[in-house]
mmCIF file of C-alpha atoms in Angstrom:
data_model
loop_
_atom_site.group_PDB
_atom_site.id
_atom_site.type_symbol
_atom_site.label_atom_id
_atom_site.label_comp_id
_atom_site.label_asym_id
_atom_site.label_seq_id
_atom_site.Cartn_x
_atom_site.Cartn_y
_atom_site.Cartn_z
ATOM 1 C CA MET X 1 106.410 -3.466 -65.677
ATOM 2 C CA GLU X 2 108.959 -5.781 -63.738
ATOM 3 C CA GLN X 3 109.255 -4.714 -60.176
ATOM 4 C CA VAL X 4 111.918 -6.626 -58.289
ATOM 5 C CA VAL X 5 114.133 -6.689 -55.156
ATOM 6 C CA CYS X 6 117.528 -8.655 -55.678
ATOM 7 C CA LYS X 7 119.597 -9.244 -52.300
ATOM 8 C CA GLY X 8 123.071 -10.121 -52.704
ATOM 9 C CA GLN X 9 126.594 -8.420 -52.132
ATOM 10 C CA LEU X 10 126.209 -5.520 -53.927
ATOM 11 C CA CYS X 11 129.188 -3.480 -55.526
ATOM 12 C CA PHE X 12 128.812 -0.922 -57.432
ATOM 13 C CA SER X 13 130.411 3.217 -58.211
ATOM 14 C CA THR X 14 128.437 6.345 -57.636
ATOM 15 C CA GLY X 15 131.312 8.297 -59.625
ATOM 16 C CA PRO X 16 134.690 8.414 -61.032
ATOM 17 C CA GLU X 17 136.558 8.088 -57.398
ATOM 18 C CA THR X 18 133.812 6.304 -55.485
ATOM 19 C CA ARG X 19 133.487 2.773 -55.014
ATOM 20 C CA GLN X 20 131.053 1.139 -52.920
ATOM 21 C CA SER X 21 129.861 -2.326 -51.157
ATOM 22 C CA ILE X 22 126.834 -3.518 -49.473
ATOM 23 C CA PRO X 23 127.305 -6.921 -48.084
ATOM 24 C CA ASP X 24 124.037 -8.493 -47.672
ATOM 25 C CA GLY X 25 122.348 -5.424 -49.682
ATOM 26 C CA PHE X 26 119.232 -5.033 -51.422
ATOM 27 C CA LEU X 27 118.833 -3.941 -55.077
ATOM 28 C CA VAL X 28 115.300 -2.073 -56.204
ATOM 29 C CA CYS X 29 114.510 -2.152 -59.691
ATOM 30 C CA THR X 30 110.927 -0.868 -60.621
ATOM 31 C CA ASP X 31 109.980 -0.317 -64.074
ATOM 32 C CA GLY X 32 113.233 -0.577 -65.852
ATOM 33 C CA ILE X 33 114.612 1.667 -63.268
ATOM 34 C CA CYS X 34 117.446 1.054 -60.613
ATOM 35 C CA ARG X 35 115.514 2.773 -57.631
ATOM 36 C CA GLY X 36 118.363 2.434 -55.172
ATOM 37 C CA ALA X 37 120.914 0.181 -53.266
ATOM 38 C CA PHE X 38 120.457 -0.210 -49.316
ATOM 39 C CA SER X 39 121.620 -2.207 -46.872
ATOM 40 C CA THR X 40 118.004 -2.543 -45.322
ATOM 41 C CA LEU X 41 115.160 -2.762 -47.551
ATOM 42 C CA PRO X 42 112.877 0.075 -47.434
ATOM 43 C CA GLU X 43 108.953 -0.550 -45.976
ATOM 44 C CA ALA X 44 107.897 0.624 -49.461
ATOM 45 C CA TYR X 45 109.643 -2.295 -51.430
ATOM 46 C CA ARG X 46 108.582 -5.063 -48.893
ATOM 47 C CA ASP X 47 105.917 -6.418 -51.185
ATOM 48 C CA LEU X 48 107.908 -6.771 -54.378
ATOM 49 C CA PRO X 49 109.314 -10.194 -55.092
ATOM 50 C CA LEU X 50 112.724 -11.126 -54.128
ATOM 51 C CA LEU X 51 115.212 -12.681 -55.856
ATOM 52 C CA ASP X 52 117.789 -14.062 -52.927
ATOM 53 C CA PHE X 53 121.161 -14.323 -55.078
ATOM 54 C CA GLY X 54 122.817 -15.489 -51.517
ATOM 55 C CA ASN X 55 126.873 -14.808 -51.154
ATOM 56 C CA ARG X 56 126.444 -13.801 -55.389
ATOM 57 C CA LEU X 57 127.740 -10.334 -56.395
ATOM 58 C CA ILE X 58 125.510 -8.007 -58.005
ATOM 59 C CA LEU X 59 127.417 -5.478 -59.775
ATOM 60 C CA PRO X 60 126.187 -2.816 -62.483
ATOM 61 C CA GLY X 61 126.762 -4.022 -66.262
ATOM 62 C CA LEU X 62 129.300 -2.651 -68.471
ATOM 63 C CA VAL X 63 129.001 -0.519 -71.586
ATOM 64 C CA ASP X 64 131.404 -0.616 -74.321
ATOM 65 C CA LEU X 65 131.331 2.109 -76.676
ATOM 66 C CA HIS X 66 133.333 0.637 -79.401
ATOM 67 C CA LEU X 67 132.744 -2.914 -80.272
ATOM 68 C CA HIS X 68 133.487 -4.161 -83.785
ATOM 69 C CA ALA X 69 131.482 -7.779 -83.834
ATOM 70 C CA PRO X 70 133.268 -8.953 -87.365
ATOM 71 C CA GLN X 71 136.610 -8.390 -85.518
ATOM 72 C CA PHE X 72 135.548 -10.850 -82.734
ATOM 73 C CA ALA X 73 137.048 -13.844 -84.394
ATOM 74 C CA TYR X 74 140.703 -12.403 -84.306
ATOM 75 C CA ARG X 75 140.542 -10.376 -81.418
ATOM 76 C CA GLY X 76 143.813 -9.661 -79.396
ATOM 77 C CA LEU X 77 145.626 -10.748 -82.814
ATOM 78 C CA GLY X 78 147.927 -8.466 -84.575
ATOM 79 C CA MET X 79 149.138 -6.371 -81.525
ATOM 80 C CA ASP X 80 152.865 -6.320 -82.879
ATOM 81 C CA LEU X 81 151.821 -4.483 -86.013
ATOM 82 C CA GLU X 82 150.552 -0.810 -86.887
ATOM 83 C CA LEU X 83 147.037 0.096 -87.531
ATOM 84 C CA LEU X 84 146.997 -0.001 -91.562
ATOM 85 C CA ASP X 85 149.020 -3.414 -91.420
ATOM 86 C CA TRP X 86 146.759 -4.670 -89.189
ATOM 87 C CA LEU X 87 143.720 -3.300 -91.356
ATOM 88 C CA LYS X 88 145.016 -5.301 -94.386
ATOM 89 C CA THR X 89 146.393 -8.229 -92.491
ATOM 90 C CA ASN X 90 143.252 -9.086 -90.463
ATOM 91 C CA THR X 91 140.155 -6.467 -90.782
ATOM 92 C CA PHE X 92 139.841 -6.135 -94.722
ATOM 93 C CA PRO X 93 140.269 -10.070 -95.157
ATOM 94 C CA GLU X 94 137.850 -10.739 -92.542
ATOM 95 C CA GLU X 95 135.339 -8.542 -92.951
ATOM 96 C CA SER X 96 135.152 -9.222 -96.981
ATOM 97 C CA LYS X 97 133.645 -12.641 -95.494
ATOM 98 C CA TYR X 98 130.410 -11.195 -94.241
ATOM 99 C CA ARG X 99 129.038 -10.861 -97.690
ATOM 100 C CA ASP X 100 128.047 -14.498 -97.444
ATOM 101 C CA THR X 101 125.255 -14.458 -94.670
ATOM 102 C CA GLU X 102 125.641 -17.645 -93.622
ATOM 103 C CA TYR X 103 129.349 -17.130 -92.745
ATOM 104 C CA ALA X 104 127.872 -14.031 -90.983
ATOM 105 C CA ARG X 105 125.098 -15.688 -89.184
ATOM 106 C CA LYS X 106 127.592 -18.629 -87.980
ATOM 107 C CA ALA X 107 130.054 -15.754 -87.113
ATOM 108 C CA TYR X 108 127.556 -13.471 -85.368
ATOM 109 C CA ASP X 109 125.590 -16.189 -83.199
ATOM 110 C CA ILE X 110 129.134 -16.776 -81.698
ATOM 111 C CA PHE X 111 129.735 -13.126 -80.861
ATOM 112 C CA VAL X 112 126.308 -12.346 -79.525
ATOM 113 C CA LYS X 113 126.820 -15.515 -77.589
ATOM 114 C CA ASN X 114 130.023 -14.702 -76.236
ATOM 115 C CA LEU X 115 128.992 -10.728 -75.594
ATOM 116 C CA THR X 116 125.566 -12.688 -73.716
ATOM 117 C CA HIS X 117 127.979 -14.381 -71.123
ATOM 118 C CA GLY X 118 129.693 -11.172 -69.889
ATOM 119 C CA ALA X 119 129.152 -8.367 -67.545
ATOM 120 C CA THR X 120 128.399 -5.953 -70.819
ATOM 121 C CA THR X 121 124.656 -5.142 -70.888
ATOM 122 C CA ARG X 122 124.515 -2.178 -73.452
ATOM 123 C CA ALA X 123 126.979 -1.745 -76.584
ATOM 124 C CA CYS X 124 127.772 0.221 -79.305
ATOM 125 C CA VAL X 125 128.495 -2.325 -82.330
ATOM 126 C CA PHE X 126 129.761 -1.762 -85.185
ATOM 127 C CA ALA X 127 129.575 -4.251 -88.297
ATOM 128 C CA THR X 128 130.716 -4.167 -91.844
ATOM 129 C CA ILE X 129 129.060 -2.620 -95.237
ATOM 130 C CA HIS X 130 127.199 -5.756 -95.654
ATOM 131 C CA ASN X 131 123.218 -4.731 -95.406
ATOM 132 C CA GLU X 132 121.927 -8.135 -95.252
ATOM 133 C CA ALA X 133 124.735 -9.530 -92.388
ATOM 134 C CA THR X 134 124.473 -6.208 -90.235
ATOM 135 C CA LEU X 135 121.012 -6.365 -90.323
ATOM 136 C CA LEU X 136 121.433 -10.280 -89.245
ATOM 137 C CA LEU X 137 123.735 -8.924 -86.260
ATOM 138 C CA MET X 138 121.015 -6.310 -85.202
ATOM 139 C CA ASP X 139 118.355 -8.923 -85.267
ATOM 140 C CA ARG X 140 120.639 -11.360 -82.902
ATOM 141 C CA LEU X 141 121.456 -8.776 -80.403
ATOM 142 C CA GLU X 142 118.133 -7.676 -80.273
ATOM 143 C CA GLU X 143 116.888 -11.468 -79.427
ATOM 144 C CA ALA X 144 119.628 -11.589 -76.979
ATOM 145 C CA GLY X 145 118.400 -8.347 -75.161
ATOM 146 C CA ILE X 146 121.432 -6.117 -75.808
#
């Protein structure tokens, strides 16, 4: 299993009303689990590989619990419309295009690339009713580590 210590400017929350920062802190991860954030590296972790991010921020990943991949192409549009009008104008026409797997491949590749460049590390992603396109999306997300 991977074991690593990350050094940098740590910013995190331990609850809804708490925010913490540790300048020049150490984040310890072993076996896929965060073991802690420390201002001084505990002796037990001193032999682990160290990734020094210098003055860069180290933040926890975000979890998006409701994300529609096929709506990525028109995100932010139609904010002046009621839901049903927005669905008829934007969603239904766009999502019907996903029966074409080549269209789906191009659109989902753009979606996944953008998702990997943000702070979202886990997401509950919705697709369309098109099985082949949905399987393609799931493969792309898995390949990207999301």
